[in-house]
mmCIF file of C-alpha atoms and ligand atoms in Angstrom:
data_model
loop_
_atom_site.group_PDB
_atom_site.id
_atom_site.type_symbol
_atom_site.label_atom_id
_atom_site.label_comp_id
_atom_site.label_asym_id
_atom_site.label_seq_id
_atom_site.Cartn_x
_atom_site.Cartn_y
_atom_site.Cartn_z
ATOM 1 C CA UNK A 54 14.809 -119.806 -50.049
ATOM 2 C CA UNK A 55 12.381 -117.868 -52.282
ATOM 3 C CA UNK A 56 13.547 -114.610 -53.835
ATOM 4 C CA UNK A 57 12.751 -111.655 -51.632
ATOM 5 C CA UNK A 58 10.008 -109.095 -52.130
ATOM 6 C CA UNK A 59 10.646 -105.492 -51.134
ATOM 7 C CA UNK A 60 7.467 -103.744 -50.014
ATOM 8 C CA UNK A 61 7.820 -99.978 -49.820
ATOM 9 C CA UNK A 62 5.187 -98.420 -47.581
ATOM 10 C CA UNK A 63 4.567 -101.817 -45.997
ATOM 11 C CA UNK A 64 3.828 -100.194 -42.628
ATOM 12 C CA UNK A 65 0.951 -98.219 -44.123
ATOM 13 C CA UNK A 66 -2.700 -99.126 -44.387
ATOM 14 C CA UNK A 67 -2.783 -101.018 -47.685
ATOM 15 C CA UNK A 68 0.865 -102.101 -47.701
ATOM 16 C CA UNK A 69 0.534 -103.781 -44.303
ATOM 17 C CA UNK A 70 -2.421 -105.878 -45.479
ATOM 18 C CA UNK A 71 -0.374 -107.002 -48.482
ATOM 19 C CA UNK A 72 2.678 -107.801 -46.299
ATOM 20 C CA UNK A 73 0.432 -109.924 -44.100
ATOM 21 C CA UNK A 74 -1.011 -111.880 -47.030
ATOM 22 C CA UNK A 75 2.456 -112.342 -48.558
ATOM 23 C CA UNK A 76 3.845 -113.542 -45.223
ATOM 24 C CA UNK A 77 0.968 -115.966 -44.772
ATOM 25 C CA UNK A 78 1.636 -117.288 -48.275
ATOM 26 C CA UNK A 79 5.235 -118.083 -47.259
ATOM 27 C CA UNK A 80 6.896 -115.257 -49.188
ATOM 28 C CA UNK A 81 10.079 -113.640 -47.893
ATOM 29 C CA UNK A 82 9.238 -109.963 -47.369
ATOM 30 C CA UNK A 83 11.254 -106.878 -46.442
ATOM 31 C CA UNK A 84 9.410 -103.635 -45.708
ATOM 32 C CA UNK A 85 10.912 -100.195 -46.330
ATOM 33 C CA UNK A 86 8.886 -97.431 -44.689
ATOM 34 C CA UNK A 87 9.829 -94.046 -43.260
ATOM 35 C CA UNK A 88 6.936 -94.301 -40.765
ATOM 36 C CA UNK A 89 5.707 -90.800 -41.641
ATOM 37 C CA UNK A 90 2.182 -92.196 -41.669
ATOM 38 C CA UNK A 91 2.823 -95.910 -41.108
ATOM 39 C CA UNK A 92 3.251 -97.925 -37.897
ATOM 40 C CA UNK A 93 6.018 -100.407 -37.090
ATOM 41 C CA UNK A 94 3.388 -102.591 -35.351
ATOM 42 C CA UNK A 95 1.526 -102.928 -38.655
ATOM 43 C CA UNK A 96 4.361 -104.966 -40.159
ATOM 44 C CA UNK A 97 3.414 -108.513 -39.210
ATOM 45 C CA UNK A 98 5.938 -110.408 -41.346
ATOM 46 C CA UNK A 99 9.597 -110.029 -42.276
ATOM 47 C CA UNK A 100 12.025 -107.266 -41.495
ATOM 48 C CA UNK A 101 11.178 -103.545 -41.310
ATOM 49 C CA UNK A 102 13.812 -101.108 -42.525
ATOM 50 C CA UNK A 103 13.007 -97.528 -41.510
ATOM 51 C CA UNK A 104 13.997 -95.203 -44.328
ATOM 52 C CA UNK A 105 12.992 -93.425 -47.481
ATOM 53 C CA UNK A 106 12.134 -94.873 -50.883
ATOM 54 C CA UNK A 107 13.974 -91.940 -52.424
ATOM 55 C CA UNK A 108 17.223 -92.918 -50.636
ATOM 56 C CA UNK A 109 19.055 -94.674 -53.451
ATOM 57 C CA UNK A 110 21.975 -95.875 -51.362
ATOM 58 C CA UNK A 111 19.669 -97.507 -48.864
ATOM 59 C CA UNK A 112 17.428 -99.063 -51.521
ATOM 60 C CA UNK A 113 20.434 -100.454 -53.443
ATOM 61 C CA UNK A 114 21.745 -101.994 -50.227
ATOM 62 C CA UNK A 115 18.412 -103.655 -49.420
ATOM 63 C CA UNK A 116 18.034 -105.019 -52.950
ATOM 64 C CA UNK A 117 21.481 -106.588 -52.822
ATOM 65 C CA UNK A 118 21.462 -107.850 -49.243
ATOM 66 C CA UNK A 119 18.016 -109.442 -49.378
ATOM 67 C CA UNK A 120 18.225 -110.947 -52.853
ATOM 68 C CA UNK A 121 15.149 -109.025 -54.005
ATOM 69 C CA UNK A 122 13.641 -109.799 -57.391
ATOM 70 C CA UNK A 123 10.238 -108.138 -56.933
ATOM 71 C CA UNK A 124 9.237 -104.740 -55.587
ATOM 72 C CA UNK A 125 5.752 -103.827 -54.444
ATOM 73 C CA UNK A 126 5.641 -100.068 -54.262
ATOM 74 C CA UNK A 127 3.089 -98.459 -51.947
ATOM 75 C CA UNK A 128 5.060 -95.663 -50.291
ATOM 76 C CA UNK A 129 3.297 -92.409 -51.213
ATOM 77 C CA UNK A 130 1.327 -89.479 -49.935
ATOM 78 C CA UNK A 131 -2.349 -90.138 -50.651
ATOM 79 C CA UNK A 132 -4.516 -87.219 -49.594
ATOM 80 C CA UNK A 133 -6.205 -85.555 -52.551
ATOM 81 C CA UNK A 134 -7.032 -82.147 -50.992
ATOM 82 C CA UNK A 135 -3.505 -81.918 -49.560
ATOM 83 C CA UNK A 136 -2.086 -82.601 -53.032
ATOM 84 C CA UNK A 137 -4.085 -79.662 -54.374
ATOM 85 C CA UNK A 138 -2.692 -77.369 -51.658
ATOM 86 C CA UNK A 139 0.906 -78.649 -51.772
ATOM 87 C CA UNK A 140 1.546 -80.237 -55.198
ATOM 88 C CA UNK A 141 5.334 -80.296 -54.971
ATOM 89 C CA UNK A 142 5.177 -82.479 -51.856
ATOM 90 C CA UNK A 143 3.332 -85.025 -54.017
ATOM 91 C CA UNK A 144 5.649 -84.778 -57.002
ATOM 92 C CA UNK A 145 8.671 -85.210 -54.741
ATOM 93 C CA UNK A 146 7.444 -88.134 -52.701
ATOM 94 C CA UNK A 147 5.259 -89.914 -55.239
ATOM 95 C CA UNK A 148 7.035 -89.180 -58.518
ATOM 96 C CA UNK A 149 10.687 -88.363 -57.789
ATOM 97 C CA UNK A 150 10.990 -91.124 -55.182
ATOM 98 C CA UNK A 151 9.506 -93.616 -57.634
ATOM 99 C CA UNK A 152 12.088 -92.560 -60.176
ATOM 100 C CA UNK A 153 14.865 -93.222 -57.652
ATOM 101 C CA UNK A 154 13.389 -96.586 -56.777
ATOM 102 C CA UNK A 155 13.156 -97.547 -60.463
ATOM 103 C CA UNK A 156 16.747 -96.523 -61.057
ATOM 104 C CA UNK A 157 17.847 -98.870 -58.274
ATOM 105 C CA UNK A 158 15.534 -101.610 -59.559
ATOM 106 C CA UNK A 159 16.982 -101.350 -63.055
ATOM 107 C CA UNK A 160 20.565 -101.353 -61.787
ATOM 108 C CA UNK A 161 19.948 -104.372 -59.547
ATOM 109 C CA UNK A 162 18.141 -106.365 -62.240
ATOM 110 C CA UNK A 163 14.837 -106.547 -60.349
ATOM 111 C CA UNK A 164 12.440 -108.662 -62.411
ATOM 112 C CA UNK A 165 8.975 -107.493 -61.409
ATOM 113 C CA UNK A 166 7.213 -104.490 -59.933
ATOM 114 C CA UNK A 167 3.685 -104.227 -58.597
ATOM 115 C CA UNK A 168 2.698 -100.587 -58.360
ATOM 116 C CA UNK A 169 0.030 -98.956 -56.279
ATOM 117 C CA UNK A 170 -1.750 -96.620 -58.682
ATOM 118 C CA UNK A 171 -5.084 -94.927 -58.425
ATOM 119 C CA UNK A 172 -8.440 -94.322 -60.042
ATOM 120 C CA UNK A 173 -7.566 -90.642 -59.690
ATOM 121 C CA UNK A 174 -5.647 -90.947 -63.009
ATOM 122 C CA UNK A 175 -9.028 -90.855 -64.805
ATOM 123 C CA UNK A 176 -10.202 -87.510 -63.475
ATOM 124 C CA UNK A 177 -13.863 -87.283 -64.463
ATOM 125 C CA UNK A 178 -14.583 -90.233 -66.769
ATOM 126 C CA UNK A 179 -17.559 -90.113 -69.127
ATOM 127 C CA UNK A 180 -20.628 -91.515 -67.384
ATOM 128 C CA UNK A 181 -18.659 -91.835 -64.134
ATOM 129 C CA UNK A 182 -17.324 -95.283 -65.094
ATOM 130 C CA UNK A 183 -13.650 -95.799 -65.952
ATOM 131 C CA UNK A 184 -12.156 -98.549 -68.090
ATOM 132 C CA UNK A 185 -8.424 -99.056 -68.313
ATOM 133 C CA UNK A 186 -8.461 -97.465 -71.751
ATOM 134 C CA UNK A 187 -10.528 -94.438 -70.664
ATOM 135 C CA UNK A 188 -8.579 -91.202 -71.096
ATOM 136 C CA UNK A 189 -6.020 -90.297 -68.451
ATOM 137 C CA UNK A 190 -7.004 -86.839 -67.277
ATOM 138 C CA UNK A 191 -6.309 -86.427 -63.561
ATOM 139 C CA UNK A 192 -7.914 -83.414 -61.896
ATOM 140 C CA UNK A 193 -5.607 -83.325 -58.882
ATOM 141 C CA UNK A 194 -1.830 -83.500 -58.370
ATOM 142 C CA UNK A 195 -2.179 -86.770 -56.464
ATOM 143 C CA UNK A 196 -3.547 -88.437 -59.611
ATOM 144 C CA UNK A 197 -0.942 -86.776 -61.825
ATOM 145 C CA UNK A 198 1.901 -87.818 -59.523
ATOM 146 C CA UNK A 199 0.821 -91.465 -59.785
ATOM 147 C CA UNK A 200 0.191 -91.298 -63.532
ATOM 148 C CA UNK A 201 3.751 -90.086 -64.100
ATOM 149 C CA UNK A 202 4.982 -93.109 -62.168
ATOM 150 C CA UNK A 203 2.903 -95.398 -64.391
ATOM 151 C CA UNK A 204 4.544 -93.820 -67.427
ATOM 152 C CA UNK A 205 8.021 -94.366 -66.021
ATOM 153 C CA UNK A 206 7.196 -98.026 -65.420
ATOM 154 C CA UNK A 207 5.872 -98.385 -68.970
ATOM 155 C CA UNK A 208 8.903 -96.764 -70.559
ATOM 156 C CA UNK A 209 11.388 -98.641 -68.399
ATOM 157 C CA UNK A 210 9.715 -101.977 -69.194
ATOM 158 C CA UNK A 211 9.863 -101.119 -72.912
ATOM 159 C CA UNK A 212 13.594 -100.503 -72.496
ATOM 160 C CA UNK A 213 14.111 -103.984 -71.027
ATOM 161 C CA UNK A 214 13.442 -103.103 -67.371
ATOM 162 C CA UNK A 215 11.192 -104.983 -64.932
ATOM 163 C CA UNK A 216 7.781 -106.237 -66.033
ATOM 164 C CA UNK A 217 5.044 -104.644 -63.944
ATOM 165 C CA UNK A 218 1.419 -104.556 -62.923
ATOM 166 C CA UNK A 219 -0.005 -101.158 -61.988
ATOM 167 C CA UNK A 220 -3.206 -101.549 -60.010
ATOM 168 C CA UNK A 221 -5.506 -98.552 -60.138
ATOM 169 C CA UNK A 222 -7.265 -98.620 -56.799
ATOM 170 C CA UNK A 223 -10.727 -97.262 -56.329
ATOM 171 C CA UNK A 224 -11.860 -96.427 -52.760
ATOM 172 C CA UNK A 225 -10.281 -98.760 -50.258
ATOM 173 C CA UNK A 226 -11.808 -99.416 -46.832
ATOM 174 C CA UNK A 227 -12.153 -102.129 -44.187
ATOM 175 C CA UNK A 228 -9.519 -103.992 -42.201
ATOM 176 C CA UNK A 229 -8.086 -107.421 -41.442
ATOM 177 C CA UNK A 230 -11.052 -109.640 -40.393
ATOM 178 C CA UNK A 231 -8.974 -110.947 -37.467
ATOM 179 C CA UNK A 232 -8.348 -107.419 -36.164
ATOM 180 C CA UNK A 233 -4.533 -107.618 -36.208
ATOM 181 C CA UNK A 234 -4.015 -104.637 -38.516
ATOM 182 C CA UNK A 235 -6.187 -101.806 -39.792
ATOM 183 C CA UNK A 236 -6.337 -98.190 -40.844
ATOM 184 C CA UNK A 237 -4.808 -95.915 -38.225
ATOM 185 C CA UNK A 238 -3.548 -93.257 -40.613
ATOM 186 C CA UNK A 239 -3.384 -89.970 -38.718
ATOM 187 C CA UNK A 240 -5.582 -87.046 -39.794
ATOM 188 C CA UNK A 241 -7.730 -89.313 -41.925
ATOM 189 C CA UNK A 242 -9.755 -87.808 -44.743
ATOM 190 C CA UNK A 243 -11.231 -90.935 -46.332
ATOM 191 C CA UNK A 244 -14.998 -91.221 -46.050
ATOM 192 C CA UNK A 245 -15.328 -94.658 -44.440
ATOM 193 C CA UNK A 246 -12.507 -93.989 -41.980
ATOM 194 C CA UNK A 247 -13.998 -90.625 -41.006
ATOM 195 C CA UNK A 248 -17.438 -92.253 -40.699
ATOM 196 C CA UNK A 249 -15.973 -94.874 -38.351
ATOM 197 C CA UNK A 250 -14.394 -92.128 -36.240
ATOM 198 C CA UNK A 251 -17.759 -90.350 -35.974
ATOM 199 C CA UNK A 252 -19.615 -93.579 -35.150
ATOM 200 C CA UNK A 253 -17.169 -94.294 -32.308
ATOM 201 C CA UNK A 254 -17.375 -90.788 -30.880
ATOM 202 C CA UNK A 255 -13.873 -89.681 -31.953
ATOM 203 C CA UNK A 256 -15.331 -86.931 -34.151
ATOM 204 C CA UNK A 257 -18.486 -84.960 -33.755
ATOM 205 C CA UNK A 258 -19.944 -85.227 -37.228
ATOM 206 C CA UNK A 259 -19.263 -86.317 -40.767
ATOM 207 C CA UNK A 260 -19.128 -83.465 -43.262
ATOM 208 C CA UNK A 261 -20.736 -84.281 -46.615
ATOM 209 C CA UNK A 262 -18.682 -82.435 -49.220
ATOM 210 C CA UNK A 263 -21.111 -81.358 -51.920
ATOM 211 C CA UNK A 264 -24.815 -82.157 -52.206
ATOM 212 C CA UNK A 265 -25.337 -80.623 -55.657
ATOM 213 C CA UNK A 266 -23.440 -83.078 -57.867
ATOM 214 C CA UNK A 267 -25.119 -84.524 -60.921
ATOM 215 C CA UNK A 268 -25.606 -87.894 -59.206
ATOM 216 C CA UNK A 269 -28.829 -89.648 -58.066
ATOM 217 C CA UNK A 270 -28.839 -88.030 -54.603
ATOM 218 C CA UNK A 271 -26.491 -85.110 -55.275
ATOM 219 C CA UNK A 272 -23.529 -86.549 -53.324
ATOM 220 C CA UNK A 273 -20.314 -88.072 -54.673
ATOM 221 C CA UNK A 274 -20.382 -91.678 -55.879
ATOM 222 C CA UNK A 275 -17.420 -94.055 -55.419
ATOM 223 C CA UNK A 276 -16.559 -97.730 -55.801
ATOM 224 C CA UNK A 277 -15.668 -98.934 -52.278
ATOM 225 C CA UNK A 278 -13.449 -102.009 -52.149
ATOM 226 C CA UNK A 279 -12.403 -104.050 -49.114
ATOM 227 C CA UNK A 280 -8.684 -103.887 -48.389
ATOM 228 C CA UNK A 281 -8.460 -107.696 -48.132
ATOM 229 C CA UNK A 282 -9.725 -108.116 -51.700
ATOM 230 C CA UNK A 283 -7.363 -105.399 -52.878
ATOM 231 C CA UNK A 284 -4.423 -107.076 -51.116
ATOM 232 C CA UNK A 285 -5.324 -110.390 -52.747
ATOM 233 C CA UNK A 286 -5.135 -108.710 -56.169
ATOM 234 C CA UNK A 287 -1.453 -107.958 -55.438
ATOM 235 C CA UNK A 288 -0.728 -111.627 -54.855
ATOM 236 C CA UNK A 289 -2.540 -112.419 -58.111
ATOM 237 C CA UNK A 290 -0.389 -109.802 -59.873
ATOM 238 C CA UNK A 291 2.735 -111.415 -58.434
ATOM 239 C CA UNK A 292 1.681 -114.842 -59.696
ATOM 240 C CA UNK A 293 0.926 -113.354 -63.112
ATOM 241 C CA UNK A 294 4.323 -111.716 -63.446
ATOM 242 C CA UNK A 295 6.199 -114.753 -62.162
ATOM 243 C CA UNK A 296 4.435 -116.887 -64.762
ATOM 244 C CA UNK A 297 5.851 -114.588 -67.440
ATOM 245 C CA UNK A 298 2.692 -112.510 -67.936
ATOM 246 C CA UNK A 299 2.974 -109.233 -69.807
ATOM 247 C CA UNK A 300 2.937 -105.894 -68.023
ATOM 248 C CA UNK A 301 -0.566 -104.667 -67.209
ATOM 249 C CA UNK A 302 -2.451 -101.650 -65.956
ATOM 250 C CA UNK A 303 -5.633 -102.812 -64.219
ATOM 251 C CA UNK A 304 -8.547 -101.296 -62.356
ATOM 252 C CA UNK A 305 -9.158 -102.645 -58.900
ATOM 253 C CA UNK A 306 -12.704 -101.992 -57.771
ATOM 254 C CA UNK A 307 -15.962 -103.946 -57.612
ATOM 255 C CA UNK A 308 -17.678 -102.226 -60.517
ATOM 256 C CA UNK A 309 -20.523 -100.547 -58.660
ATOM 257 C CA UNK A 310 -20.772 -97.308 -56.757
ATOM 258 C CA UNK A 311 -22.356 -95.874 -53.627
ATOM 259 C CA UNK A 312 -23.060 -92.257 -52.803
ATOM 260 C CA UNK A 313 -21.857 -90.517 -49.649
ATOM 261 C CA UNK A 314 -25.407 -90.659 -48.324
ATOM 262 C CA UNK A 315 -25.592 -94.399 -49.006
ATOM 263 C CA UNK A 316 -22.380 -94.887 -47.026
ATOM 264 C CA UNK A 317 -23.903 -92.860 -44.168
ATOM 265 C CA UNK A 318 -26.981 -95.116 -44.300
ATOM 266 C CA UNK A 319 -24.745 -98.201 -44.175
ATOM 267 C CA UNK A 320 -23.201 -96.881 -40.939
ATOM 268 C CA UNK A 321 -26.672 -96.329 -39.552
ATOM 269 C CA UNK A 322 -27.750 -99.878 -40.438
ATOM 270 C CA UNK A 323 -24.616 -101.423 -38.975
ATOM 271 C CA UNK A 324 -24.629 -99.427 -35.714
ATOM 272 C CA UNK A 325 -28.388 -99.018 -35.332
ATOM 273 C CA UNK A 326 -27.693 -95.347 -34.495
ATOM 274 C CA UNK A 327 -28.038 -92.141 -36.506
ATOM 275 C CA UNK A 328 -24.706 -90.843 -37.836
ATOM 276 C CA UNK A 329 -24.392 -87.088 -37.249
ATOM 277 C CA UNK A 330 -23.722 -85.306 -40.559
ATOM 278 C CA UNK A 331 -23.360 -81.737 -41.771
ATOM 279 C CA UNK A 332 -23.542 -80.567 -45.325
ATOM 280 C CA UNK A 333 -20.812 -78.421 -46.851
ATOM 281 C CA UNK A 334 -19.422 -77.156 -50.137
ATOM 282 C CA UNK A 335 -17.733 -79.459 -52.624
ATOM 283 C CA UNK A 336 -14.131 -80.396 -51.796
ATOM 284 C CA UNK A 337 -11.348 -79.343 -54.171
ATOM 285 C CA UNK A 338 -10.221 -82.061 -56.584
ATOM 286 C CA UNK A 339 -13.275 -84.333 -56.204
ATOM 287 C CA UNK A 340 -14.986 -85.818 -59.268
ATOM 288 C CA UNK A 341 -18.767 -86.373 -59.018
ATOM 289 C CA UNK A 342 -18.682 -90.095 -59.745
ATOM 290 C CA UNK A 343 -15.880 -92.620 -60.125
ATOM 291 C CA UNK A 344 -16.672 -96.301 -60.525
ATOM 292 C CA UNK A 345 -14.522 -99.067 -61.993
ATOM 293 C CA UNK A 346 -15.198 -101.143 -65.016
ATOM 294 C CA UNK A 347 -13.510 -104.088 -63.320
ATOM 295 C CA UNK A 348 -13.975 -106.802 -65.929
ATOM 296 C CA UNK A 349 -10.355 -107.036 -66.992
ATOM 297 C CA UNK A 350 -8.718 -107.988 -63.693
ATOM 298 C CA UNK A 351 -11.296 -110.722 -63.122
ATOM 299 C CA UNK A 352 -10.779 -112.074 -66.608
ATOM 300 C CA UNK A 353 -6.989 -111.926 -66.608
ATOM 301 C CA UNK A 354 -6.141 -112.927 -63.034
ATOM 302 C CA UNK A 355 -9.326 -114.763 -62.099
ATOM 303 C CA UNK A 356 -9.501 -112.268 -59.227
ATOM 304 C CA UNK A 357 -12.572 -113.116 -57.137
ATOM 305 C CA UNK A 358 -13.581 -110.624 -54.460
ATOM 306 C CA UNK A 359 -14.771 -112.136 -51.171
ATOM 307 C CA UNK A 360 -15.980 -108.996 -49.404
ATOM 308 C CA UNK A 361 -18.131 -107.173 -51.950
ATOM 309 C CA UNK A 362 -20.665 -105.899 -49.427
ATOM 310 C CA UNK A 363 -20.889 -102.274 -48.250
ATOM 311 C CA UNK A 364 -22.314 -103.089 -44.809
ATOM 312 C CA UNK A 365 -19.547 -105.659 -44.285
ATOM 313 C CA UNK A 366 -16.905 -103.120 -45.278
ATOM 314 C CA UNK A 367 -18.336 -100.548 -42.880
ATOM 315 C CA UNK A 368 -18.558 -103.155 -40.082
ATOM 316 C CA UNK A 369 -14.942 -104.121 -40.687
ATOM 317 C CA UNK A 370 -13.744 -100.502 -40.501
ATOM 318 C CA UNK A 371 -15.792 -99.993 -37.348
ATOM 319 C CA UNK A 372 -14.357 -103.095 -35.698
ATOM 320 C CA UNK A 373 -10.834 -101.703 -36.080
ATOM 321 C CA UNK A 374 -11.872 -98.221 -34.973
ATOM 322 C CA UNK A 375 -13.310 -99.655 -31.755
ATOM 323 C CA UNK A 376 -10.237 -101.715 -30.863
ATOM 324 C CA UNK A 377 -7.193 -100.533 -32.794
ATOM 325 C CA UNK A 378 -3.959 -102.340 -31.925
ATOM 326 C CA UNK A 379 -1.916 -99.230 -32.711
ATOM 327 C CA UNK A 380 -2.473 -95.586 -33.585
ATOM 328 C CA UNK A 381 -5.661 -93.693 -32.854
HETATM 329 C C1 UD1 B 78 -9.132 -90.348 -53.353
HETATM 330 C C2 UD1 B 78 -8.620 -90.827 -54.676
HETATM 331 C C3 UD1 B 78 -8.253 -92.251 -54.582
HETATM 332 C C4 UD1 B 78 -7.224 -92.393 -53.523
HETATM 333 C C5 UD1 B 78 -7.763 -91.875 -52.231
HETATM 334 C C6 UD1 B 78 -6.644 -91.877 -51.227
HETATM 335 C C7 UD1 B 78 -9.719 -89.532 -56.426
HETATM 336 C C8 UD1 B 78 -10.866 -89.453 -57.321
HETATM 337 N N1 UD1 B 78 -9.677 -90.644 -55.654
HETATM 338 O O1 UD1 B 78 -10.335 -90.955 -53.094
HETATM 339 O O2 UD1 B 78 -7.713 -92.703 -55.793
HETATM 340 O O3 UD1 B 78 -6.849 -93.732 -53.411
HETATM 341 O O4 UD1 B 78 -8.193 -90.535 -52.374
HETATM 342 O O5 UD1 B 78 -6.749 -90.869 -50.335
HETATM 343 O O6 UD1 B 78 -8.895 -88.667 -56.416
HETATM 344 N N2 UD1 B 78 -16.348 -87.330 -48.501
HETATM 345 C C9 UD1 B 78 -17.209 -86.618 -47.704
HETATM 346 N N3 UD1 B 78 -16.821 -86.342 -46.425
HETATM 347 C C10 UD1 B 78 -15.618 -86.740 -45.907
HETATM 348 C C11 UD1 B 78 -14.745 -87.476 -46.729
HETATM 349 C C12 UD1 B 78 -15.131 -87.741 -48.018
HETATM 350 O O7 UD1 B 78 -18.285 -86.233 -48.125
HETATM 351 O O8 UD1 B 78 -15.328 -86.431 -44.733
HETATM 352 C C13 UD1 B 78 -16.754 -87.669 -49.864
HETATM 353 C C14 UD1 B 78 -15.854 -87.123 -50.953
HETATM 354 O O9 UD1 B 78 -16.254 -85.839 -51.340
HETATM 355 C C15 UD1 B 78 -16.061 -88.189 -52.028
HETATM 356 C C16 UD1 B 78 -16.258 -89.477 -51.245
HETATM 357 O O10 UD1 B 78 -16.690 -89.058 -49.965
HETATM 358 O O11 UD1 B 78 -17.224 -87.938 -52.762
HETATM 359 C C17 UD1 B 78 -15.001 -90.302 -51.096
HETATM 360 O O12 UD1 B 78 -13.945 -89.466 -50.648
HETATM 361 P P1 UD1 B 78 -12.602 -90.061 -50.021
HETATM 362 O O13 UD1 B 78 -12.947 -91.196 -49.110
HETATM 363 O O14 UD1 B 78 -11.838 -88.922 -49.458
HETATM 364 O O15 UD1 B 78 -11.838 -90.691 -51.232
HETATM 365 P P2 UD1 B 78 -11.557 -90.083 -52.690
HETATM 366 O O16 UD1 B 78 -11.218 -88.655 -52.605
HETATM 367 O O17 UD1 B 78 -12.673 -90.510 -53.579
#
């Protein structure tokens, strides 16, 4: 029997896509999720334990009982504006819980960790493009909470703890092409998700936050990546670590950006209908432009995206929004 993989947050949007790919690859997976934003139905493989990543007794028990040698850690709060309004919620759940998890991992002799980090650690990179060695200067508590976790991983690995890959995600969207799982996160704030809700009549209009940025059309520019490609990068990271690869911090994006208006246009192309929008002030904590320099992950892992196409990403998000299997 292969060693087990503990996936925290495996009932959430990104975690569930990774659990599915791991399960399909024949890995033995256990999900730990408190279901505060996740869905039990999203866990398509292995056992689901309902509980908190910060619960050390529970985590220690799972690590021992399931013979876990790798942890993939997704459990976190992820809403930037909320992190600005309630920073301590983010430091507790994203930073303190990670510390608890790492303590258990170290005590149980876990070998590898794959960590869900974020492009938000860069803040406002020069020229809007971030390389892994660009300065870390988060402009919101969400980014800071994740950066502190990266530092704990680095220092623990240096002290003989688990080797790790921290993947810095850019803007994730889309869903399982077979429609089994998707993004049903309540009170969504992410652009493509909100756009899909508007296009399916669940919201009246999409609000464009800021039209006066120093970008080609004045709206925010991001690097949108399909969740299936992102999930595949986690399996590549696992293979890397198992082969004895050194710990890494890697960007996970496609390396090109689209503005909010370009995303709106993609919805209009895909649906053949106008997407109702309203213009509003900038949103707190938003950088003007954030695009990955994504050369390193391709070079190191041979990671090859299969869904690098904005219209395809939008169509995939829309498909789930029209026929979700769970959630709204
Ligand atoms: C942020 C984080 C990202 C994290 C994600 C998870 C930063 C820079 N990025 O992405 O790392 O994984 O949250 O939540 O902190 N927009 C609108 N109207 C909307 C929604 C969004 O105009 O209704 C605009 C935003 O102003 C932004 C772009 O669309 O320019 C993307 O926003 P969003 O989808 O919320 O993601 P980020 O905030 O970029």
